[in-house]
Amino acid sequence: MTADVDTDLTRREALASLALGGAAFLGACSTAAPVAAEPPRPHAAPGAPTVTTTPAFAAKHAPVPLPFPPGSLNGLSEKLISSHHENNYGGAVKNLNKVEQELAQVTKDTPPFIVAALRERELTFRNSKTLHEAYFANLGGNGQRSGAIEGAIATTYGTSAKWEEHMRTTGMGLGGGSGWASLSLELDTGALRTFWSGNHTQVLATSVPLLVLDMYEHSYHMDFGAAVARYIDAFFTNVQWDEVNARFERAQRMSALYRGA
Ligand SMILES: [Fe+2]
């Protein structure tokens, strides 16, 4: 079974504390006070789009509630969805706050290997938060593809069914391990592509995820054991394609801006 994300920080802390002889890093972990989050500061010239900034290391991330009742999906149990949302996703959010508290304590004297470990965990938990929120939000539908994304997929892959075959086999390739399969839009080309990621951090730099499929074992093992294909069947049965279409529409506009079109 793949390690749960909410255990990872503890493992890192243990490794780091061993490297430091114990006291310093663990002391920092246990005593670091939450950084008070300043309110967002708008920086907007008259008539310009509003841009907001938030303080670095505010450690105020909060879980987004499920967009559907956890027992309402077809073939994915309430126990599985609730555990996934509360423990795996919730654990990532909690650990993101913890690691931001630790990063707030970094000074020029902090050993670089400690900073490197914290930065790696920051990226892992931050991307885990984003991808899990995208995953839960693209569930809760009836699985019937429709709208602009349906035509775009068919044009890109020959047929819509052929794309689904690619998405399914990409997910199957991650079975028994960890990672994500995603249908994404490349900002620099405007093209739809299906991507593989072996963990939370291997996302294509210029891509916007439109449909994400969690292939960490924690997303299916409780209901399906090692029967990965049955989980992928259930996933497709519950896709909320209206959400995917909304993301596609926004991503196309983002890509046009990115390319200066
Ligand atoms: Fe997950």
mmCIF file of C-alpha atoms and ligand atoms in Angstrom:
data_model
loop_
_atom_site.group_PDB
_atom_site.id
_atom_site.type_symbol
_atom_site.label_atom_id
_atom_site.label_comp_id
_atom_site.label_asym_id
_atom_site.label_seq_id
_atom_site.Cartn_x
_atom_site.Cartn_y
_atom_site.Cartn_z
ATOM 1 C CA MET A 1 0.000 0.000 0.000
ATOM 2 C CA THR A 2 1.320 3.433 -0.883
ATOM 3 C CA ALA A 3 2.349 5.561 2.079
ATOM 4 C CA ASP A 4 -0.254 8.044 3.166
ATOM 5 C CA VAL A 5 0.780 11.651 2.605
ATOM 6 C CA ASP A 6 0.034 12.607 6.195
ATOM 7 C CA THR A 7 2.779 10.281 7.383
ATOM 8 C CA ASP A 8 5.450 11.725 5.099
ATOM 9 C CA LEU A 9 6.334 14.798 7.117
ATOM 10 C CA THR A 10 6.859 12.700 10.189
ATOM 11 C CA ARG A 11 9.274 10.506 8.256
ATOM 12 C CA ARG A 12 11.168 13.575 6.975
ATOM 13 C CA GLU A 13 11.298 15.066 10.415
ATOM 14 C CA ALA A 14 12.766 11.870 11.739
ATOM 15 C CA LEU A 15 15.415 11.713 9.001
ATOM 16 C CA ALA A 16 16.294 15.363 9.393
ATOM 17 C CA SER A 17 16.508 15.125 13.160
ATOM 18 C CA LEU A 18 18.840 12.152 12.853
ATOM 19 C CA ALA A 19 21.061 14.161 10.517
ATOM 20 C CA LEU A 20 21.119 17.063 12.926
ATOM 21 C CA GLY A 21 21.591 14.985 16.022
ATOM 22 C CA GLY A 22 17.958 15.358 16.932
ATOM 23 C CA ALA A 23 17.106 18.369 18.985
ATOM 24 C CA ALA A 24 17.294 21.339 16.643
ATOM 25 C CA PHE A 25 14.922 20.271 13.894
ATOM 26 C CA LEU A 26 12.431 18.462 16.079
ATOM 27 C CA GLY A 27 12.468 21.434 18.414
ATOM 28 C CA ALA A 28 11.645 23.719 15.537
ATOM 29 C CA CYS A 29 8.828 21.430 14.444
ATOM 30 C CA SER A 30 7.218 21.291 17.833
ATOM 31 C CA THR A 31 7.539 24.932 18.801
ATOM 32 C CA ALA A 32 7.069 26.803 15.559
ATOM 33 C CA ALA A 33 4.191 29.178 16.038
ATOM 34 C CA PRO A 34 1.715 29.637 13.195
ATOM 35 C CA VAL A 35 2.536 32.661 11.112
ATOM 36 C CA ALA A 36 -0.211 35.210 11.313
ATOM 37 C CA ALA A 37 -1.719 35.648 7.888
ATOM 38 C CA GLU A 38 -2.021 39.208 6.766
ATOM 39 C CA PRO A 39 -5.096 40.038 4.783
ATOM 40 C CA PRO A 40 -4.573 39.947 1.011
ATOM 41 C CA ARG A 41 -3.110 43.189 -0.221
ATOM 42 C CA PRO A 42 -4.635 44.388 -3.474
ATOM 43 C CA HIS A 43 -2.280 45.996 -5.950
ATOM 44 C CA ALA A 44 -4.439 47.500 -8.617
ATOM 45 C CA ALA A 45 -4.125 50.592 -10.710
ATOM 46 C CA PRO A 46 -7.433 52.213 -11.602
ATOM 47 C CA GLY A 47 -9.056 50.148 -14.299
ATOM 48 C CA ALA A 48 -6.486 47.327 -14.075
ATOM 49 C CA PRO A 49 -7.352 43.756 -13.157
ATOM 50 C CA THR A 50 -7.117 43.189 -9.409
ATOM 51 C CA VAL A 51 -4.038 41.277 -8.323
ATOM 52 C CA THR A 52 -3.832 39.975 -4.784
ATOM 53 C CA THR A 53 -0.854 38.714 -2.881
ATOM 54 C CA THR A 54 -0.774 36.658 0.267
ATOM 55 C CA PRO A 55 2.156 36.455 2.661
ATOM 56 C CA ALA A 56 4.650 33.652 2.096
ATOM 57 C CA PHE A 57 4.362 30.841 4.644
ATOM 58 C CA ALA A 58 1.010 32.021 5.988
ATOM 59 C CA ALA A 59 0.189 28.390 6.863
ATOM 60 C CA LYS A 60 -3.507 29.082 6.612
ATOM 61 C CA HIS A 61 -4.519 26.557 3.976
ATOM 62 C CA ALA A 62 -7.911 24.990 4.658
ATOM 63 C CA PRO A 63 -9.493 21.896 3.087
ATOM 64 C CA VAL A 64 -12.161 22.470 0.451
ATOM 65 C CA PRO A 65 -15.321 20.508 1.316
ATOM 66 C CA LEU A 66 -16.433 17.719 -0.985
ATOM 67 C CA PRO A 67 -18.676 19.130 -3.734
ATOM 68 C CA PHE A 68 -21.063 16.167 -3.378
ATOM 69 C CA PRO A 69 -22.323 13.950 -0.522
ATOM 70 C CA PRO A 70 -19.637 11.296 0.071
ATOM 71 C CA GLY A 71 -22.141 8.455 -0.262
ATOM 72 C CA SER A 72 -23.634 9.690 -3.525
ATOM 73 C CA LEU A 73 -21.160 8.280 -6.054
ATOM 74 C CA ASN A 74 -21.843 5.234 -8.176
ATOM 75 C CA GLY A 75 -19.526 2.362 -7.250
ATOM 76 C CA LEU A 76 -17.199 4.381 -4.979
ATOM 77 C CA SER A 77 -18.156 3.861 -1.344
ATOM 78 C CA GLU A 78 -18.854 6.576 1.196
ATOM 79 C CA LYS A 79 -16.169 5.083 3.429
ATOM 80 C CA LEU A 80 -13.575 5.290 0.635
ATOM 81 C CA ILE A 81 -14.451 8.829 -0.422
ATOM 82 C CA SER A 82 -14.661 10.124 3.150
ATOM 83 C CA SER A 83 -11.357 8.541 4.133
ATOM 84 C CA HIS A 84 -9.660 9.807 0.979
ATOM 85 C CA HIS A 85 -10.930 13.339 1.512
ATOM 86 C CA GLU A 86 -10.368 13.539 5.263
ATOM 87 C CA ASN A 87 -7.147 11.584 5.674
ATOM 88 C CA ASN A 88 -5.176 11.799 2.432
ATOM 89 C CA TYR A 89 -6.270 15.168 1.083
ATOM 90 C CA GLY A 90 -6.819 16.604 4.555
ATOM 91 C CA GLY A 91 -3.421 15.281 5.623
ATOM 92 C CA ALA A 92 -1.731 17.025 2.717
ATOM 93 C CA VAL A 93 -3.356 20.345 3.628
ATOM 94 C CA LYS A 94 -2.392 19.948 7.271
ATOM 95 C CA ASN A 95 1.193 19.081 6.370
ATOM 96 C CA LEU A 96 1.410 21.967 3.906
ATOM 97 C CA ASN A 97 0.645 24.309 6.783
ATOM 98 C CA LYS A 98 3.233 22.567 8.954
ATOM 99 C CA VAL A 99 5.943 22.792 6.332
ATOM 100 C CA GLU A 100 5.187 26.484 5.734
ATOM 101 C CA GLN A 101 5.612 27.076 9.458
ATOM 102 C CA GLU A 102 8.998 25.387 9.239
ATOM 103 C CA LEU A 103 10.021 27.388 6.172
ATOM 104 C CA ALA A 104 9.170 30.570 8.036
ATOM 105 C CA GLN A 105 11.939 29.679 10.509
ATOM 106 C CA VAL A 106 14.612 29.280 7.811
ATOM 107 C CA THR A 107 17.581 31.642 8.041
ATOM 108 C CA LYS A 108 20.896 31.953 6.220
ATOM 109 C CA ASP A 109 22.310 29.543 8.795
ATOM 110 C CA THR A 110 19.816 26.756 8.139
ATOM 111 C CA PRO A 111 21.639 23.776 6.605
ATOM 112 C CA PRO A 112 20.883 23.611 2.876
ATOM 113 C CA PHE A 113 19.844 19.947 3.098
ATOM 114 C CA ILE A 114 17.145 20.907 5.584
ATOM 115 C CA VAL A 115 15.894 23.639 3.273
ATOM 116 C CA ALA A 116 15.975 21.202 0.353
ATOM 117 C CA ALA A 117 13.906 18.662 2.296
ATOM 118 C CA LEU A 118 11.384 21.291 3.317
ATOM 119 C CA ARG A 119 11.096 22.655 -0.214
ATOM 120 C CA GLU A 120 10.539 19.163 -1.612
ATOM 121 C CA ARG A 121 7.787 18.556 0.934
ATOM 122 C CA GLU A 122 6.269 21.974 0.254
ATOM 123 C CA LEU A 123 5.940 21.186 -3.458
ATOM 124 C CA THR A 124 4.591 17.700 -2.760
ATOM 125 C CA PHE A 125 1.903 18.855 -0.346
ATOM 126 C CA ARG A 126 1.002 21.934 -2.422
ATOM 127 C CA ASN A 127 0.517 19.895 -5.583
ATOM 128 C CA SER A 128 -1.298 17.172 -3.661
ATOM 129 C CA LYS A 129 -3.733 19.817 -2.422
ATOM 130 C CA THR A 130 -4.328 21.180 -5.928
ATOM 131 C CA LEU A 131 -4.662 17.807 -7.636
ATOM 132 C CA HIS A 132 -6.972 16.377 -4.977
ATOM 133 C CA GLU A 133 -9.237 19.409 -5.206
ATOM 134 C CA ALA A 134 -9.357 18.996 -8.988
ATOM 135 C CA TYR A 135 -10.029 15.252 -8.588
ATOM 136 C CA PHE A 136 -12.948 15.587 -6.191
ATOM 137 C CA ALA A 137 -14.429 18.451 -8.211
ATOM 138 C CA ASN A 138 -14.359 16.394 -11.420
ATOM 139 C CA LEU A 139 -16.444 13.674 -9.743
ATOM 140 C CA GLY A 140 -20.133 13.737 -8.860
ATOM 141 C CA GLY A 141 -21.475 13.657 -12.419
ATOM 142 C CA ASN A 142 -23.114 11.064 -14.611
ATOM 143 C CA GLY A 143 -20.053 10.228 -16.683
ATOM 144 C CA GLN A 144 -21.643 11.322 -19.967
ATOM 145 C CA ARG A 145 -19.170 13.321 -22.060
ATOM 146 C CA SER A 146 -20.671 16.376 -23.680
ATOM 147 C CA GLY A 147 -19.944 19.931 -24.704
ATOM 148 C CA ALA A 148 -16.863 21.443 -26.291
ATOM 149 C CA ILE A 149 -14.447 19.066 -24.591
ATOM 150 C CA GLU A 150 -16.091 16.075 -26.269
ATOM 151 C CA GLY A 151 -15.424 17.474 -29.735
ATOM 152 C CA ALA A 152 -11.927 18.655 -28.869
ATOM 153 C CA ILE A 153 -10.983 15.244 -27.493
ATOM 154 C CA ALA A 154 -12.303 13.517 -30.612
ATOM 155 C CA THR A 155 -10.418 15.898 -32.900
ATOM 156 C CA THR A 156 -7.188 15.466 -30.947
ATOM 157 C CA TYR A 157 -7.279 11.690 -30.542
ATOM 158 C CA GLY A 158 -9.220 10.579 -33.603
ATOM 159 C CA THR A 159 -12.229 9.518 -31.590
ATOM 160 C CA SER A 160 -13.461 10.211 -28.092
ATOM 161 C CA ALA A 161 -13.308 6.488 -27.364
ATOM 162 C CA LYS A 162 -9.644 6.392 -28.392
ATOM 163 C CA TRP A 163 -8.815 9.143 -25.902
ATOM 164 C CA GLU A 164 -10.626 7.232 -23.156
ATOM 165 C CA GLU A 165 -8.510 4.212 -24.024
ATOM 166 C CA HIS A 166 -5.359 6.332 -23.576
ATOM 167 C CA MET A 167 -6.595 7.733 -20.259
ATOM 168 C CA ARG A 168 -7.525 4.293 -18.974
ATOM 169 C CA THR A 169 -4.228 2.683 -19.975
ATOM 170 C CA THR A 170 -2.308 5.599 -18.463
ATOM 171 C CA GLY A 171 -4.137 4.959 -15.199
ATOM 172 C CA MET A 172 -3.550 1.229 -15.454
ATOM 173 C CA GLY A 173 0.155 1.926 -15.864
ATOM 174 C CA LEU A 174 0.111 3.499 -12.412
ATOM 175 C CA GLY A 175 -1.794 0.612 -10.802
ATOM 176 C CA GLY A 176 -0.242 -0.800 -7.660
ATOM 177 C CA GLY A 177 1.819 2.310 -7.127
ATOM 178 C CA SER A 178 1.146 5.992 -6.954
ATOM 179 C CA GLY A 179 0.513 8.954 -9.184
ATOM 180 C CA TRP A 180 -1.967 10.734 -11.380
ATOM 181 C CA ALA A 181 -3.311 10.437 -14.908
ATOM 182 C CA SER A 182 -4.577 13.690 -16.354
ATOM 183 C CA LEU A 183 -6.158 15.203 -19.411
ATOM 184 C CA SER A 184 -4.559 18.616 -19.566
ATOM 185 C CA LEU A 185 -4.283 21.635 -21.809
ATOM 186 C CA GLU A 186 -0.786 22.841 -22.681
ATOM 187 C CA LEU A 187 -0.677 26.598 -22.247
ATOM 188 C CA ASP A 188 2.205 27.064 -24.695
ATOM 189 C CA THR A 189 0.518 25.188 -27.540
ATOM 190 C CA GLY A 190 -3.176 25.178 -26.631
ATOM 191 C CA ALA A 191 -3.244 21.423 -27.246
ATOM 192 C CA LEU A 192 -5.038 18.736 -25.269
ATOM 193 C CA ARG A 193 -2.752 16.030 -23.980
ATOM 194 C CA THR A 194 -2.975 13.048 -21.620
ATOM 195 C CA PHE A 195 -0.170 12.936 -19.058
ATOM 196 C CA TRP A 196 1.316 10.552 -16.527
ATOM 197 C CA SER A 197 2.719 11.584 -13.162
ATOM 198 C CA GLY A 198 4.402 9.131 -10.805
ATOM 199 C CA ASN A 199 3.846 11.368 -7.789
ATOM 200 C CA HIS A 200 2.430 14.784 -6.929
ATOM 201 C CA THR A 201 5.287 16.757 -8.479
ATOM 202 C CA GLN A 202 5.722 15.531 -12.038
ATOM 203 C CA VAL A 203 3.168 17.832 -13.614
ATOM 204 C CA LEU A 204 4.024 19.349 -16.996
ATOM 205 C CA ALA A 205 5.184 22.893 -16.305
ATOM 206 C CA THR A 206 2.810 24.647 -18.699
ATOM 207 C CA SER A 207 -0.241 22.446 -18.322
ATOM 208 C CA VAL A 208 -3.656 23.093 -16.830
ATOM 209 C CA PRO A 209 -5.323 19.902 -15.571
ATOM 210 C CA LEU A 210 -8.845 19.461 -16.936
ATOM 211 C CA LEU A 211 -9.618 15.924 -15.758
ATOM 212 C CA VAL A 212 -7.482 14.218 -13.133
ATOM 213 C CA LEU A 213 -7.552 10.596 -12.047
ATOM 214 C CA ASP A 214 -5.975 9.794 -8.678
ATOM 215 C CA MET A 215 -4.036 6.547 -9.007
ATOM 216 C CA TYR A 216 -2.594 6.434 -5.504
ATOM 217 C CA GLU A 217 -3.688 3.152 -3.945
ATOM 218 C CA HIS A 218 -5.494 5.051 -1.204
ATOM 219 C CA SER A 219 -7.998 6.193 -3.843
ATOM 220 C CA TYR A 220 -9.277 2.670 -4.588
ATOM 221 C CA HIS A 221 -7.747 -0.102 -2.480
ATOM 222 C CA MET A 222 -10.441 0.034 0.229
ATOM 223 C CA ASP A 223 -13.161 -0.788 -2.329
ATOM 224 C CA PHE A 224 -11.374 -2.697 -5.047
ATOM 225 C CA GLY A 225 -8.181 -4.169 -3.612
ATOM 226 C CA ALA A 226 -5.791 -4.606 -6.516
ATOM 227 C CA ALA A 227 -8.584 -4.577 -9.131
ATOM 228 C CA VAL A 228 -7.425 -1.312 -10.683
ATOM 229 C CA ALA A 229 -9.540 -1.603 -13.832
ATOM 230 C CA ARG A 230 -12.740 -1.735 -11.760
ATOM 231 C CA TYR A 231 -11.752 1.492 -10.015
ATOM 232 C CA ILE A 232 -11.107 3.198 -13.356
ATOM 233 C CA ASP A 233 -14.525 1.966 -14.573
ATOM 234 C CA ALA A 234 -16.128 3.538 -11.494
ATOM 235 C CA PHE A 235 -14.178 6.753 -11.982
ATOM 236 C CA PHE A 236 -15.455 7.207 -15.534
ATOM 237 C CA THR A 237 -19.002 6.452 -14.392
ATOM 238 C CA ASN A 238 -18.866 9.430 -12.012
ATOM 239 C CA VAL A 239 -17.007 12.081 -14.037
ATOM 240 C CA GLN A 240 -18.579 15.519 -13.825
ATOM 241 C CA TRP A 241 -18.078 16.652 -17.436
ATOM 242 C CA ASP A 242 -19.699 20.044 -16.855
ATOM 243 C CA GLU A 243 -16.771 20.842 -14.571
ATOM 244 C CA VAL A 244 -14.291 19.591 -17.166
ATOM 245 C CA ASN A 245 -15.943 21.769 -19.810
ATOM 246 C CA ALA A 246 -15.733 24.812 -17.518
ATOM 247 C CA ARG A 247 -12.022 24.166 -16.926
ATOM 248 C CA PHE A 248 -11.482 23.692 -20.677
ATOM 249 C CA GLU A 249 -13.109 27.027 -21.446
ATOM 250 C CA ARG A 250 -10.996 28.853 -18.861
ATOM 251 C CA ALA A 251 -7.798 27.050 -19.919
ATOM 252 C CA GLN A 252 -8.305 28.042 -23.559
ATOM 253 C CA ARG A 253 -8.517 31.698 -22.522
ATOM 254 C CA MET A 254 -5.437 31.288 -20.316
ATOM 255 C CA SER A 255 -3.534 29.692 -23.192
ATOM 256 C CA ALA A 256 -4.435 32.558 -25.523
ATOM 257 C CA LEU A 257 -3.081 35.053 -22.978
ATOM 258 C CA TYR A 258 0.013 32.913 -22.375
ATOM 259 C CA ARG A 259 0.796 32.811 -26.102
ATOM 260 C CA GLY A 260 0.031 36.484 -26.574
ATOM 261 C CA ALA A 261 -2.721 35.621 -28.998
HETATM 262 FE FE FE B 1 -5.436 10.801 -3.265
#
